[in-house]
Amino acid sequence: MSTEEATTDEAYYVPNKATWPIVGVVGLTLFLAGIANLINESLLGKPMAITGLIIFIMTLGGWFSQQAAESEGGLYNSQVTVSDGDVLVHIL
């Protein structure tokens, strides 16, 4: 990166603490525990799996809506866009 680029770009946006990953892990754990209980024919299996799946789906919706609000709110700059693209390239 040249010095000209470094002075024209604003600071890199670092969000506040993220609670969505923890909520998502709780939901997935509950879902998988429910599936395990379903396999073992426990009465708690179905409610656990459904509750875990609902928590996980709500996590996805909440997390993505938060990301969209941050993006639409102008909190992201060109550095974030480039790093997001780099992550996608490495994943794919």
PDB file of C-alpha atoms in Angstrom:
ATOM      1  CA  MET A   1       0.000   0.000   0.000  1.00  0.00           C
ATOM      2  CA  SER A   2       1.388   3.371  -0.915  1.00  0.00           C
ATOM      3  CA  THR A   3       1.527   6.250   1.533  1.00  0.00           C
ATOM      4  CA  GLU A   4      -1.004   8.135  -0.581  1.00  0.00           C
ATOM      5  CA  GLU A   5      -3.570   5.349  -0.101  1.00  0.00           C
ATOM      6  CA  ALA A   6      -2.865   5.175   3.614  1.00  0.00           C
ATOM      7  CA  THR A   7      -3.590   8.849   4.152  1.00  0.00           C
ATOM      8  CA  THR A   8      -6.760   9.015   2.056  1.00  0.00           C
ATOM      9  CA  ASP A   9      -8.555   6.020   3.595  1.00  0.00           C
ATOM     10  CA  GLU A  10     -10.301   6.482   6.886  1.00  0.00           C
ATOM     11  CA  ALA A  11      -9.734   4.141   9.840  1.00  0.00           C
ATOM     12  CA  TYR A  12     -10.615   0.467   9.498  1.00  0.00           C
ATOM     13  CA  TYR A  13     -14.002  -0.281  11.112  1.00  0.00           C
ATOM     14  CA  VAL A  14     -13.851  -2.737  14.017  1.00  0.00           C
ATOM     15  CA  PRO A  15     -17.317  -3.581  15.367  1.00  0.00           C
ATOM     16  CA  ASN A  16     -18.229  -3.952  19.026  1.00  0.00           C
ATOM     17  CA  LYS A  17     -18.265  -7.363  20.644  1.00  0.00           C
ATOM     18  CA  ALA A  18     -20.198  -9.928  18.642  1.00  0.00           C
ATOM     19  CA  THR A  19     -22.707 -11.999  20.573  1.00  0.00           C
ATOM     20  CA  TRP A  20     -24.278 -13.652  17.525  1.00  0.00           C
ATOM     21  CA  PRO A  21     -21.602 -16.374  17.166  1.00  0.00           C
ATOM     22  CA  ILE A  22     -22.143 -17.465  20.767  1.00  0.00           C
ATOM     23  CA  VAL A  23     -25.930 -17.539  20.338  1.00  0.00           C
ATOM     24  CA  GLY A  24     -25.467 -19.515  17.112  1.00  0.00           C
ATOM     25  CA  VAL A  25     -23.255 -22.086  18.827  1.00  0.00           C
ATOM     26  CA  VAL A  26     -25.840 -22.503  21.585  1.00  0.00           C
ATOM     27  CA  GLY A  27     -28.553 -23.020  18.971  1.00  0.00           C
ATOM     28  CA  LEU A  28     -26.529 -25.544  16.986  1.00  0.00           C
ATOM     29  CA  THR A  29     -25.510 -27.415  20.137  1.00  0.00           C
ATOM     30  CA  LEU A  30     -29.120 -27.606  21.253  1.00  0.00           C
ATOM     31  CA  PHE A  31     -30.156 -28.756  17.783  1.00  0.00           C
ATOM     32  CA  LEU A  32     -27.520 -31.499  17.650  1.00  0.00           C
ATOM     33  CA  ALA A  33     -28.319 -32.627  21.184  1.00  0.00           C
ATOM     34  CA  GLY A  34     -31.962 -32.830  20.149  1.00  0.00           C
ATOM     35  CA  ILE A  35     -31.080 -34.922  17.102  1.00  0.00           C
ATOM     36  CA  ALA A  36     -29.022 -37.250  19.308  1.00  0.00           C
ATOM     37  CA  ASN A  37     -31.960 -37.577  21.678  1.00  0.00           C
ATOM     38  CA  LEU A  38     -34.286 -38.249  18.750  1.00  0.00           C
ATOM     39  CA  ILE A  39     -32.018 -41.060  17.591  1.00  0.00           C
ATOM     40  CA  ASN A  40     -32.151 -42.512  21.117  1.00  0.00           C
ATOM     41  CA  GLU A  41     -35.955 -42.132  21.135  1.00  0.00           C
ATOM     42  CA  SER A  42     -36.044 -39.618  23.994  1.00  0.00           C
ATOM     43  CA  LEU A  43     -39.136 -37.487  24.441  1.00  0.00           C
ATOM     44  CA  LEU A  44     -36.986 -34.361  24.739  1.00  0.00           C
ATOM     45  CA  GLY A  45     -35.387 -34.857  21.334  1.00  0.00           C
ATOM     46  CA  LYS A  46     -37.973 -33.215  19.119  1.00  0.00           C
ATOM     47  CA  PRO A  47     -38.520 -30.067  21.259  1.00  0.00           C
ATOM     48  CA  MET A  48     -34.752 -29.649  21.725  1.00  0.00           C
ATOM     49  CA  ALA A  49     -34.045 -29.980  18.007  1.00  0.00           C
ATOM     50  CA  ILE A  50     -36.821 -27.582  17.027  1.00  0.00           C
ATOM     51  CA  THR A  51     -35.795 -25.017  19.657  1.00  0.00           C
ATOM     52  CA  GLY A  52     -32.148 -25.234  18.589  1.00  0.00           C
ATOM     53  CA  LEU A  53     -33.047 -24.828  14.929  1.00  0.00           C
ATOM     54  CA  ILE A  54     -35.250 -21.803  15.680  1.00  0.00           C
ATOM     55  CA  ILE A  55     -32.457 -20.203  17.714  1.00  0.00           C
ATOM     56  CA  PHE A  56     -29.966 -20.814  14.907  1.00  0.00           C
ATOM     57  CA  ILE A  57     -32.282 -19.386  12.218  1.00  0.00           C
ATOM     58  CA  MET A  58     -32.947 -16.333  14.398  1.00  0.00           C
ATOM     59  CA  THR A  59     -29.183 -15.966  14.836  1.00  0.00           C
ATOM     60  CA  LEU A  60     -28.632 -15.911  11.086  1.00  0.00           C
ATOM     61  CA  GLY A  61     -31.357 -13.329  10.601  1.00  0.00           C
ATOM     62  CA  GLY A  62     -30.129 -11.123  13.431  1.00  0.00           C
ATOM     63  CA  TRP A  63     -26.489 -11.339  12.448  1.00  0.00           C
ATOM     64  CA  PHE A  64     -27.064 -10.628   8.762  1.00  0.00           C
ATOM     65  CA  SER A  65     -29.440  -7.758   9.520  1.00  0.00           C
ATOM     66  CA  GLN A  66     -26.822  -6.253  11.848  1.00  0.00           C
ATOM     67  CA  GLN A  67     -24.201  -6.551   9.110  1.00  0.00           C
ATOM     68  CA  ALA A  68     -26.534  -4.963   6.584  1.00  0.00           C
ATOM     69  CA  ALA A  69     -27.332  -2.095   8.963  1.00  0.00           C
ATOM     70  CA  GLU A  70     -23.607  -1.459   9.534  1.00  0.00           C
ATOM     71  CA  SER A  71     -22.948  -1.527   5.808  1.00  0.00           C
ATOM     72  CA  GLU A  72     -25.891   0.708   4.916  1.00  0.00           C
ATOM     73  CA  GLY A  73     -25.018   3.042   7.793  1.00  0.00           C
ATOM     74  CA  GLY A  74     -21.724   3.896   6.138  1.00  0.00           C
ATOM     75  CA  LEU A  75     -19.562   2.247   8.780  1.00  0.00           C
ATOM     76  CA  TYR A  76     -17.638   0.171   6.242  1.00  0.00           C
ATOM     77  CA  ASN A  77     -15.021   1.707   3.993  1.00  0.00           C
ATOM     78  CA  SER A  78     -13.078   0.401   1.008  1.00  0.00           C
ATOM     79  CA  GLN A  79     -10.670  -1.559   3.236  1.00  0.00           C
ATOM     80  CA  VAL A  80     -13.523  -3.633   4.683  1.00  0.00           C
ATOM     81  CA  THR A  81     -14.930  -4.287   1.217  1.00  0.00           C
ATOM     82  CA  VAL A  82     -11.547  -5.513  -0.028  1.00  0.00           C
ATOM     83  CA  SER A  83     -10.961  -7.747   3.000  1.00  0.00           C
ATOM     84  CA  ASP A  84     -14.495  -9.205   2.718  1.00  0.00           C
ATOM     85  CA  GLY A  85     -13.789 -10.038  -0.912  1.00  0.00           C
ATOM     86  CA  ASP A  86     -10.472 -11.642   0.030  1.00  0.00           C
ATOM     87  CA  VAL A  87     -12.210 -13.834   2.593  1.00  0.00           C
ATOM     88  CA  LEU A  88     -14.782 -14.975   0.035  1.00  0.00           C
ATOM     89  CA  VAL A  89     -12.064 -15.806  -2.493  1.00  0.00           C
ATOM     90  CA  HIS A  90     -10.178 -17.911   0.064  1.00  0.00           C
ATOM     91  CA  ILE A  91     -13.349 -19.737   1.156  1.00  0.00           C
ATOM     92  CA  LEU A  92     -14.384 -20.563  -2.384  1.00  0.00           C
TER      93      LEU A  92
END
